[in-house]
Amino acid sequence: MPVSQLTPSRILRIERFSDFDEFRANDVLGLGVSTPLRPREVSLSRAILPLQDGLFVLQRAFPRRLEVDVGTDRGIGLTVPFSFHSITNGHEIDNSMVNVVRGTVPIDSIAHGTNTYLMMRYNSDMRHRGWADYDSGLSYVRPHDAAMARLRTTILSMFRLASDLDNPREFDALSRSLQETLLSCLDDVLLPAGALSAPRGSFDKHRRLIAHLDEVIALIRGKPLYSDDLARALGVSVRTLQTATHAVHGVSLHHYLRLKRLWFTRIQLLTGGAGLSVKAAALGNGFWHLGDFARGYKMTFGEAPSETLARGRRL
């Protein structure tokens, strides 16, 4: 299971309980009352990752009844399942559903097996991204399999990096790029179908916005591109920027920015000189997962980044 593969570091805290008398609840999305269904078989482990945007807890829990006012007084809370089944407030919740909560909502949940899931508490309400367009309540989103798989892979990569990289300063330098990848995955999962459809007659307005976006990107070229920062610089919401990118180029904002970053990295590899490494160029452009970067680079340009670097040194 995912939590068992992680080890503690100066970035990632690990908690494990095998005795219910020692068990302590985590308040990432509210403290509740747990009643074990098999008291002699209590086993819980969790990995706790605090980031600038919020708190993230990956947990494997024992069979239990859970009574809790789930949620957060500010921001937004989410639960992403890895292996999950419960009866919650009389409804069957399975492995395919992402839980989204605003405010606090009472739940009474029974899980007859062990469940593994990520609990996230964001400090922002994320309305500027178009998530969960309601004031208060609990909802379940069933994303496409590919979007859920990408979200789970990104989450596990984040936690493995926090486990393996025992250098807080180095991790902090990567944290925004890491969170940007996670946000792009959550956008794919949480934006409802048709949310990025542009109103009729708005193409010229969106084309001008994208032209302005390209100008801003050109000014900060060679640095990581973050959707929140770009939207703020343009005086629009991230959701508006997403809609414009989709309307003008037919791709997601994340895909568009990723292509820009790949091109900037390629130019840097071709012109960077003898002291440049592929890793430095990738990290400098916001690619924190180097294996994913190398695959995406070769798919886009037909050669490995190391080949581009070697060719640049021969020019």
mmCIF file of C-alpha atoms in Angstrom:
data_model
loop_
_atom_site.group_PDB
_atom_site.id
_atom_site.type_symbol
_atom_site.label_atom_id
_atom_site.label_comp_id
_atom_site.label_asym_id
_atom_site.label_seq_id
_atom_site.Cartn_x
_atom_site.Cartn_y
_atom_site.Cartn_z
ATOM 1 C CA MET A 1 0.000 0.000 0.000
ATOM 2 C CA PRO A 2 1.233 3.582 -0.648
ATOM 3 C CA VAL A 3 1.874 4.627 2.977
ATOM 4 C CA SER A 4 3.930 1.521 3.767
ATOM 5 C CA GLN A 5 6.383 2.462 1.002
ATOM 6 C CA LEU A 6 7.231 5.811 2.612
ATOM 7 C CA THR A 7 9.844 6.606 5.252
ATOM 8 C CA PRO A 8 9.963 9.703 7.461
ATOM 9 C CA SER A 9 12.190 12.635 6.565
ATOM 10 C CA ARG A 10 12.682 16.214 7.685
ATOM 11 C CA ILE A 11 9.848 17.072 5.286
ATOM 12 C CA LEU A 12 7.462 14.144 5.720
ATOM 13 C CA ARG A 13 6.113 12.970 9.071
ATOM 14 C CA ILE A 14 4.971 9.361 9.427
ATOM 15 C CA GLU A 15 2.632 8.124 12.174
ATOM 16 C CA ARG A 16 1.753 4.480 12.785
ATOM 17 C CA PHE A 17 -0.664 2.989 15.337
ATOM 18 C CA SER A 18 -1.278 -0.678 16.134
ATOM 19 C CA ASP A 19 -3.130 -0.151 19.425
ATOM 20 C CA PHE A 20 -6.445 1.677 19.566
ATOM 21 C CA ASP A 21 -5.636 3.059 23.018
ATOM 22 C CA GLU A 22 -2.679 4.903 21.462
ATOM 23 C CA PHE A 23 -4.542 6.020 18.340
ATOM 24 C CA ARG A 24 -4.867 9.770 17.751
ATOM 25 C CA ALA A 25 -7.135 11.290 15.135
ATOM 26 C CA ASN A 26 -5.758 13.834 12.671
ATOM 27 C CA ASP A 27 -7.685 17.089 12.339
ATOM 28 C CA VAL A 28 -6.851 17.866 8.696
ATOM 29 C CA LEU A 29 -10.590 17.702 7.893
ATOM 30 C CA GLY A 30 -12.079 17.593 11.370
ATOM 31 C CA LEU A 31 -11.649 15.529 14.529
ATOM 32 C CA GLY A 32 -14.165 12.734 14.927
ATOM 33 C CA VAL A 33 -14.972 9.644 16.957
ATOM 34 C CA SER A 34 -13.685 6.308 15.628
ATOM 35 C CA THR A 35 -15.097 2.994 16.784
ATOM 36 C CA PRO A 36 -13.091 -0.015 15.534
ATOM 37 C CA LEU A 37 -15.158 -2.844 14.074
ATOM 38 C CA ARG A 38 -12.432 -5.348 14.999
ATOM 39 C CA PRO A 39 -10.712 -3.903 18.108
ATOM 40 C CA ARG A 40 -7.918 -6.494 18.121
ATOM 41 C CA GLU A 41 -6.931 -5.719 14.528
ATOM 42 C CA VAL A 42 -6.375 -1.964 14.696
ATOM 43 C CA SER A 43 -3.685 -0.700 12.340
ATOM 44 C CA LEU A 44 -3.402 2.832 11.017
ATOM 45 C CA SER A 45 -0.574 4.635 9.253
ATOM 46 C CA ARG A 46 -0.429 8.141 7.856
ATOM 47 C CA ALA A 47 2.061 10.404 6.089
ATOM 48 C CA ILE A 48 1.695 14.126 6.795
ATOM 49 C CA LEU A 49 2.947 16.682 4.279
ATOM 50 C CA PRO A 50 2.498 20.410 5.033
ATOM 51 C CA LEU A 51 2.863 22.667 1.995
ATOM 52 C CA GLN A 52 2.447 26.389 1.433
ATOM 53 C CA ASP A 53 -1.052 26.004 -0.010
ATOM 54 C CA GLY A 54 -2.384 23.656 2.659
ATOM 55 C CA LEU A 55 -2.055 20.355 4.495
ATOM 56 C CA PHE A 56 -1.966 16.909 2.854
ATOM 57 C CA VAL A 57 -2.381 13.638 4.751
ATOM 58 C CA LEU A 58 -2.104 10.225 3.080
ATOM 59 C CA GLN A 59 -3.730 7.651 5.366
ATOM 60 C CA ARG A 60 -4.468 3.931 5.590
ATOM 61 C CA ALA A 61 -7.224 3.393 8.162
ATOM 62 C CA PHE A 62 -8.610 0.327 9.939
ATOM 63 C CA PRO A 63 -12.214 -0.941 9.631
ATOM 64 C CA ARG A 64 -14.302 1.411 11.750
ATOM 65 C CA ARG A 65 -17.319 3.554 12.263
ATOM 66 C CA LEU A 66 -16.436 7.234 11.965
ATOM 67 C CA GLU A 67 -18.638 10.038 13.242
ATOM 68 C CA VAL A 68 -17.262 13.474 12.420
ATOM 69 C CA ASP A 69 -18.147 16.986 11.305
ATOM 70 C CA VAL A 70 -15.969 16.804 8.221
ATOM 71 C CA GLY A 71 -14.631 19.904 6.513
ATOM 72 C CA THR A 72 -12.839 23.144 7.225
ATOM 73 C CA ASP A 73 -13.847 26.568 8.513
ATOM 74 C CA ARG A 74 -11.963 28.171 5.628
ATOM 75 C CA GLY A 75 -10.791 27.074 2.233
ATOM 76 C CA ILE A 76 -11.869 23.746 0.790
ATOM 77 C CA GLY A 77 -11.353 20.114 1.712
ATOM 78 C CA LEU A 78 -10.939 17.098 -0.584
ATOM 79 C CA THR A 79 -10.520 13.357 -0.184
ATOM 80 C CA VAL A 80 -8.962 11.297 -2.985
ATOM 81 C CA PRO A 81 -9.375 7.500 -2.694
ATOM 82 C CA PHE A 82 -6.691 4.959 -3.491
ATOM 83 C CA SER A 83 -8.448 1.887 -2.140
ATOM 84 C CA PHE A 84 -11.778 2.780 -0.589
ATOM 85 C CA HIS A 85 -15.261 1.574 0.252
ATOM 86 C CA SER A 86 -17.701 2.851 2.879
ATOM 87 C CA ILE A 87 -21.337 3.518 3.627
ATOM 88 C CA THR A 88 -21.462 7.233 4.411
ATOM 89 C CA ASN A 89 -24.679 8.921 5.486
ATOM 90 C CA GLY A 90 -26.514 5.941 4.024
ATOM 91 C CA HIS A 91 -24.817 6.120 0.593
ATOM 92 C CA GLU A 92 -22.258 3.724 -0.849
ATOM 93 C CA ILE A 93 -18.951 5.493 -1.550
ATOM 94 C CA ASP A 94 -16.391 3.618 -3.615
ATOM 95 C CA ASN A 95 -12.923 3.912 -5.052
ATOM 96 C CA SER A 96 -13.965 6.056 -8.016
ATOM 97 C CA MET A 97 -15.248 9.115 -6.132
ATOM 98 C CA VAL A 98 -13.419 12.264 -5.053
ATOM 99 C CA ASN A 99 -15.019 13.929 -2.028
ATOM 100 C CA VAL A 100 -15.270 17.755 -1.976
ATOM 101 C CA VAL A 101 -16.455 19.705 1.079
ATOM 102 C CA ARG A 102 -17.049 23.374 1.843
ATOM 103 C CA GLY A 103 -17.787 24.399 5.400
ATOM 104 C CA THR A 104 -18.440 21.507 7.786
ATOM 105 C CA VAL A 105 -20.848 18.633 7.228
ATOM 106 C CA PRO A 106 -21.769 15.874 9.732
ATOM 107 C CA ILE A 107 -21.091 12.360 8.472
ATOM 108 C CA ASP A 108 -21.620 8.891 9.875
ATOM 109 C CA SER A 109 -19.473 6.430 7.955
ATOM 110 C CA ILE A 110 -18.891 2.680 8.240
ATOM 111 C CA ALA A 111 -15.907 1.028 6.535
ATOM 112 C CA HIS A 112 -15.739 -2.773 6.805
ATOM 113 C CA GLY A 113 -12.259 -2.976 5.267
ATOM 114 C CA THR A 114 -9.026 -0.991 5.326
ATOM 115 C CA ASN A 115 -9.194 2.226 3.307
ATOM 116 C CA THR A 116 -6.326 4.232 1.828
ATOM 117 C CA TYR A 117 -6.961 7.834 0.814
ATOM 118 C CA LEU A 118 -5.504 11.333 0.706
ATOM 119 C CA MET A 119 -7.095 14.137 2.719
ATOM 120 C CA MET A 120 -6.321 17.659 1.488
ATOM 121 C CA ARG A 121 -7.119 20.964 3.109
ATOM 122 C CA TYR A 122 -6.478 23.988 0.928
ATOM 123 C CA ASN A 123 -6.179 27.419 2.523
ATOM 124 C CA SER A 124 -7.915 29.018 -0.491
ATOM 125 C CA ASP A 125 -11.539 28.298 -1.402
ATOM 126 C CA MET A 126 -10.368 27.676 -4.998
ATOM 127 C CA ARG A 127 -13.394 29.401 -6.503
ATOM 128 C CA HIS A 128 -11.060 31.226 -8.895
ATOM 129 C CA ARG A 129 -10.297 27.811 -10.420
ATOM 130 C CA GLY A 130 -13.972 26.894 -10.781
ATOM 131 C CA TRP A 131 -14.042 24.114 -8.199
ATOM 132 C CA ALA A 132 -17.267 23.127 -6.387
ATOM 133 C CA ASP A 133 -19.553 26.022 -7.201
ATOM 134 C CA TYR A 134 -21.646 26.005 -4.022
ATOM 135 C CA ASP A 135 -21.450 27.807 -0.688
ATOM 136 C CA SER A 136 -21.513 24.904 1.765
ATOM 137 C CA GLY A 137 -21.934 21.147 1.621
ATOM 138 C CA LEU A 138 -20.463 17.805 0.633
ATOM 139 C CA SER A 139 -20.349 16.437 -2.906
ATOM 140 C CA TYR A 140 -18.800 13.489 -4.724
ATOM 141 C CA VAL A 141 -17.186 13.745 -8.155
ATOM 142 C CA ARG A 142 -16.642 10.681 -10.338
ATOM 143 C CA PRO A 143 -13.854 11.621 -12.807
ATOM 144 C CA HIS A 144 -12.756 9.751 -15.913
ATOM 145 C CA ASP A 145 -10.360 6.877 -15.196
ATOM 146 C CA ALA A 146 -7.414 8.606 -16.912
ATOM 147 C CA ALA A 147 -7.837 11.798 -14.871
ATOM 148 C CA MET A 148 -8.085 9.821 -11.616
ATOM 149 C CA ALA A 149 -5.012 7.751 -12.501
ATOM 150 C CA ARG A 150 -2.977 10.879 -13.255
ATOM 151 C CA LEU A 151 -4.097 12.473 -9.984
ATOM 152 C CA ARG A 152 -3.121 9.413 -7.950
ATOM 153 C CA THR A 153 0.259 9.120 -9.697
ATOM 154 C CA THR A 154 1.034 12.781 -8.995
ATOM 155 C CA ILE A 155 0.063 12.435 -5.321
ATOM 156 C CA LEU A 156 2.284 9.400 -4.822
ATOM 157 C CA SER A 157 5.180 11.109 -6.628
ATOM 158 C CA MET A 158 4.831 14.117 -4.302
ATOM 159 C CA PHE A 159 4.939 11.971 -1.199
ATOM 160 C CA ARG A 160 7.834 9.837 -2.458
ATOM 161 C CA LEU A 161 9.834 12.977 -3.202
ATOM 162 C CA ALA A 162 9.111 14.312 0.303
ATOM 163 C CA SER A 163 10.179 10.957 1.728
ATOM 164 C CA ASP A 164 13.383 10.624 -0.321
ATOM 165 C CA LEU A 165 14.533 14.258 -0.345
ATOM 166 C CA ASP A 166 15.742 14.942 3.191
ATOM 167 C CA ASN A 167 16.629 18.568 2.484
ATOM 168 C CA PRO A 168 13.908 21.095 3.399
ATOM 169 C CA ARG A 169 15.534 23.948 1.468
ATOM 170 C CA GLU A 170 15.772 21.877 -1.709
ATOM 171 C CA PHE A 171 12.191 20.664 -1.284
ATOM 172 C CA ASP A 172 10.927 24.206 -0.725
ATOM 173 C CA ALA A 173 12.510 25.227 -4.024
ATOM 174 C CA LEU A 174 10.429 22.554 -5.768
ATOM 175 C CA SER A 175 7.213 22.883 -3.784
ATOM 176 C CA ARG A 176 5.424 25.434 -5.993
ATOM 177 C CA SER A 177 6.145 23.457 -9.159
ATOM 178 C CA LEU A 178 4.992 20.350 -7.363
ATOM 179 C CA GLN A 179 1.753 21.993 -6.269
ATOM 180 C CA GLU A 180 1.147 23.415 -9.755
ATOM 181 C CA THR A 181 1.190 19.871 -11.150
ATOM 182 C CA LEU A 182 -1.272 18.765 -8.490
ATOM 183 C CA LEU A 183 -3.553 21.735 -9.221
ATOM 184 C CA SER A 184 -3.616 20.857 -12.911
ATOM 185 C CA CYS A 185 -4.674 17.296 -12.036
ATOM 186 C CA LEU A 186 -7.413 18.561 -9.726
ATOM 187 C CA ASP A 187 -8.627 20.983 -12.409
ATOM 188 C CA ASP A 188 -9.083 17.995 -14.731
ATOM 189 C CA VAL A 189 -11.019 16.142 -12.039
ATOM 190 C CA LEU A 190 -13.144 18.894 -10.485
ATOM 191 C CA LEU A 191 -14.167 21.128 -13.385
ATOM 192 C CA PRO A 192 -17.599 19.975 -14.563
ATOM 193 C CA ALA A 193 -18.200 18.956 -18.170
ATOM 194 C CA GLY A 194 -18.642 22.025 -20.348
ATOM 195 C CA ALA A 195 -17.146 24.361 -17.746
ATOM 196 C CA LEU A 196 -14.583 25.692 -20.234
ATOM 197 C CA SER A 197 -17.046 26.272 -23.074
ATOM 198 C CA ALA A 198 -16.731 29.866 -24.245
ATOM 199 C CA PRO A 199 -19.851 32.008 -24.771
ATOM 200 C CA ARG A 200 -20.757 32.709 -28.376
ATOM 201 C CA GLY A 201 -19.054 35.808 -29.721
ATOM 202 C CA SER A 202 -16.240 35.785 -27.140
ATOM 203 C CA PHE A 203 -13.425 34.474 -29.364
ATOM 204 C CA ASP A 204 -11.851 37.878 -30.088
ATOM 205 C CA LYS A 205 -11.793 38.723 -26.382
ATOM 206 C CA HIS A 206 -10.152 35.392 -25.587
ATOM 207 C CA ARG A 207 -7.659 35.774 -28.442
ATOM 208 C CA ARG A 208 -6.559 39.147 -27.034
ATOM 209 C CA LEU A 209 -6.218 37.611 -23.572
ATOM 210 C CA ILE A 210 -4.008 34.799 -24.883
ATOM 211 C CA ALA A 211 -1.877 37.313 -26.811
ATOM 212 C CA HIS A 212 -1.403 39.213 -23.551
ATOM 213 C CA LEU A 213 -0.605 35.925 -21.790
ATOM 214 C CA ASP A 214 2.119 35.201 -24.354
ATOM 215 C CA GLU A 215 3.614 38.644 -23.738
ATOM 216 C CA VAL A 216 3.743 38.041 -19.981
ATOM 217 C CA ILE A 217 5.281 34.593 -20.476
ATOM 218 C CA ALA A 218 7.952 36.051 -22.783
ATOM 219 C CA LEU A 219 8.960 38.517 -20.055
ATOM 220 C CA ILE A 220 9.499 35.768 -17.456
ATOM 221 C CA ARG A 221 10.869 33.167 -19.875
ATOM 222 C CA GLY A 222 13.242 30.662 -18.330
ATOM 223 C CA LYS A 223 11.371 30.640 -15.011
ATOM 224 C CA PRO A 224 8.586 28.310 -13.834
ATOM 225 C CA LEU A 225 5.116 29.307 -15.012
ATOM 226 C CA TYR A 226 2.389 29.209 -12.355
ATOM 227 C CA SER A 227 -1.253 29.541 -13.350
ATOM 228 C CA ASP A 228 -2.211 31.608 -10.281
ATOM 229 C CA ASP A 229 0.598 34.116 -10.876
ATOM 230 C CA LEU A 230 -0.194 34.467 -14.571
ATOM 231 C CA ALA A 231 -3.909 34.961 -13.945
ATOM 232 C CA ARG A 232 -3.134 37.577 -11.291
ATOM 233 C CA ALA A 233 -0.785 39.422 -13.664
ATOM 234 C CA LEU A 234 -3.538 39.491 -16.289
ATOM 235 C CA GLY A 235 -6.232 40.553 -13.835
ATOM 236 C CA VAL A 236 -8.454 37.503 -14.469
ATOM 237 C CA SER A 237 -9.320 34.264 -12.699
ATOM 238 C CA VAL A 238 -7.567 31.010 -13.491
ATOM 239 C CA ARG A 239 -10.874 29.674 -14.789
ATOM 240 C CA THR A 240 -11.138 32.559 -17.277
ATOM 241 C CA LEU A 241 -7.598 31.860 -18.445
ATOM 242 C CA GLN A 242 -8.438 28.169 -18.791
ATOM 243 C CA THR A 243 -11.503 29.002 -20.881
ATOM 244 C CA ALA A 244 -9.492 31.339 -23.143
ATOM 245 C CA THR A 245 -6.721 28.784 -23.727
ATOM 246 C CA HIS A 246 -9.266 26.127 -24.563
ATOM 247 C CA ALA A 247 -11.178 28.460 -26.902
ATOM 248 C CA VAL A 248 -8.131 29.744 -28.810
ATOM 249 C CA HIS A 249 -5.816 26.720 -28.869
ATOM 250 C CA GLY A 250 -8.123 23.802 -28.075
ATOM 251 C CA VAL A 251 -5.946 22.583 -25.198
ATOM 252 C CA SER A 252 -5.952 22.971 -21.430
ATOM 253 C CA LEU A 253 -4.065 25.794 -19.755
ATOM 254 C CA HIS A 254 -1.774 23.209 -18.135
ATOM 255 C CA HIS A 255 -0.934 21.644 -21.507
ATOM 256 C CA TYR A 256 -0.292 25.051 -23.062
ATOM 257 C CA LEU A 257 2.032 26.166 -20.263
ATOM 258 C CA ARG A 258 3.825 22.815 -20.278
ATOM 259 C CA LEU A 259 4.595 23.197 -23.994
ATOM 260 C CA LYS A 260 5.928 26.696 -23.343
ATOM 261 C CA ARG A 261 8.174 25.369 -20.567
ATOM 262 C CA LEU A 262 9.422 22.530 -22.771
ATOM 263 C CA TRP A 263 10.351 25.025 -25.507
ATOM 264 C CA PHE A 264 12.147 27.287 -23.039
ATOM 265 C CA THR A 265 14.060 24.283 -21.690
ATOM 266 C CA ARG A 266 15.018 23.242 -25.219
ATOM 267 C CA ILE A 267 16.349 26.715 -26.048
ATOM 268 C CA GLN A 268 18.317 26.714 -22.813
ATOM 269 C CA LEU A 269 19.820 23.283 -23.569
ATOM 270 C CA LEU A 270 20.848 24.454 -27.047
ATOM 271 C CA THR A 271 22.433 27.714 -25.852
ATOM 272 C CA GLY A 272 23.352 27.170 -22.204
ATOM 273 C CA GLY A 273 27.041 26.365 -22.542
ATOM 274 C CA ALA A 274 29.349 23.868 -20.886
ATOM 275 C CA GLY A 275 28.240 24.414 -17.290
ATOM 276 C CA LEU A 276 24.580 23.553 -17.860
ATOM 277 C CA SER A 277 23.045 20.185 -16.971
ATOM 278 C CA VAL A 278 19.724 18.682 -18.069
ATOM 279 C CA LYS A 279 18.614 18.539 -14.440
ATOM 280 C CA ALA A 280 19.364 22.221 -13.829
ATOM 281 C CA ALA A 281 17.513 23.282 -16.987
ATOM 282 C CA ALA A 282 14.496 21.117 -16.149
ATOM 283 C CA LEU A 283 14.247 22.271 -12.530
ATOM 284 C CA GLY A 284 14.728 25.891 -13.543
ATOM 285 C CA ASN A 285 11.693 25.640 -15.802
ATOM 286 C CA GLY A 286 9.462 24.028 -13.205
ATOM 287 C CA PHE A 287 9.884 20.327 -14.046
ATOM 288 C CA TRP A 288 10.280 18.602 -10.680
ATOM 289 C CA HIS A 289 9.612 15.026 -11.870
ATOM 290 C CA LEU A 290 12.631 14.397 -14.071
ATOM 291 C CA GLY A 291 11.432 11.071 -15.473
ATOM 292 C CA ASP A 292 8.141 12.610 -16.569
ATOM 293 C CA PHE A 293 10.033 15.588 -18.022
ATOM 294 C CA ALA A 294 12.351 13.337 -20.074
ATOM 295 C CA ARG A 295 9.424 11.346 -21.492
ATOM 296 C CA GLY A 296 7.462 14.479 -22.368
ATOM 297 C CA TYR A 297 10.503 16.126 -23.930
ATOM 298 C CA LYS A 298 11.269 13.179 -26.188
ATOM 299 C CA MET A 299 7.619 12.834 -27.202
ATOM 300 C CA THR A 300 7.529 16.532 -28.142
ATOM 301 C CA PHE A 301 10.898 16.941 -29.866
ATOM 302 C CA GLY A 302 11.844 13.413 -30.951
ATOM 303 C CA GLU A 303 15.094 13.314 -28.992
ATOM 304 C CA ALA A 304 16.222 13.036 -25.384
ATOM 305 C CA PRO A 305 17.128 16.270 -23.566
ATOM 306 C CA SER A 306 20.697 14.978 -23.171
ATOM 307 C CA GLU A 307 20.950 14.725 -26.980
ATOM 308 C CA THR A 308 19.791 18.339 -27.329
ATOM 309 C CA LEU A 309 22.377 19.451 -24.766
ATOM 310 C CA ALA A 310 25.179 17.560 -26.523
ATOM 311 C CA ARG A 311 24.180 19.044 -29.881
ATOM 312 C CA GLY A 312 24.097 22.525 -28.390
ATOM 313 C CA ARG A 313 27.657 22.137 -27.138
ATOM 314 C CA ARG A 314 28.814 21.176 -30.629
ATOM 315 C CA LEU A 315 27.275 24.238 -32.249
#
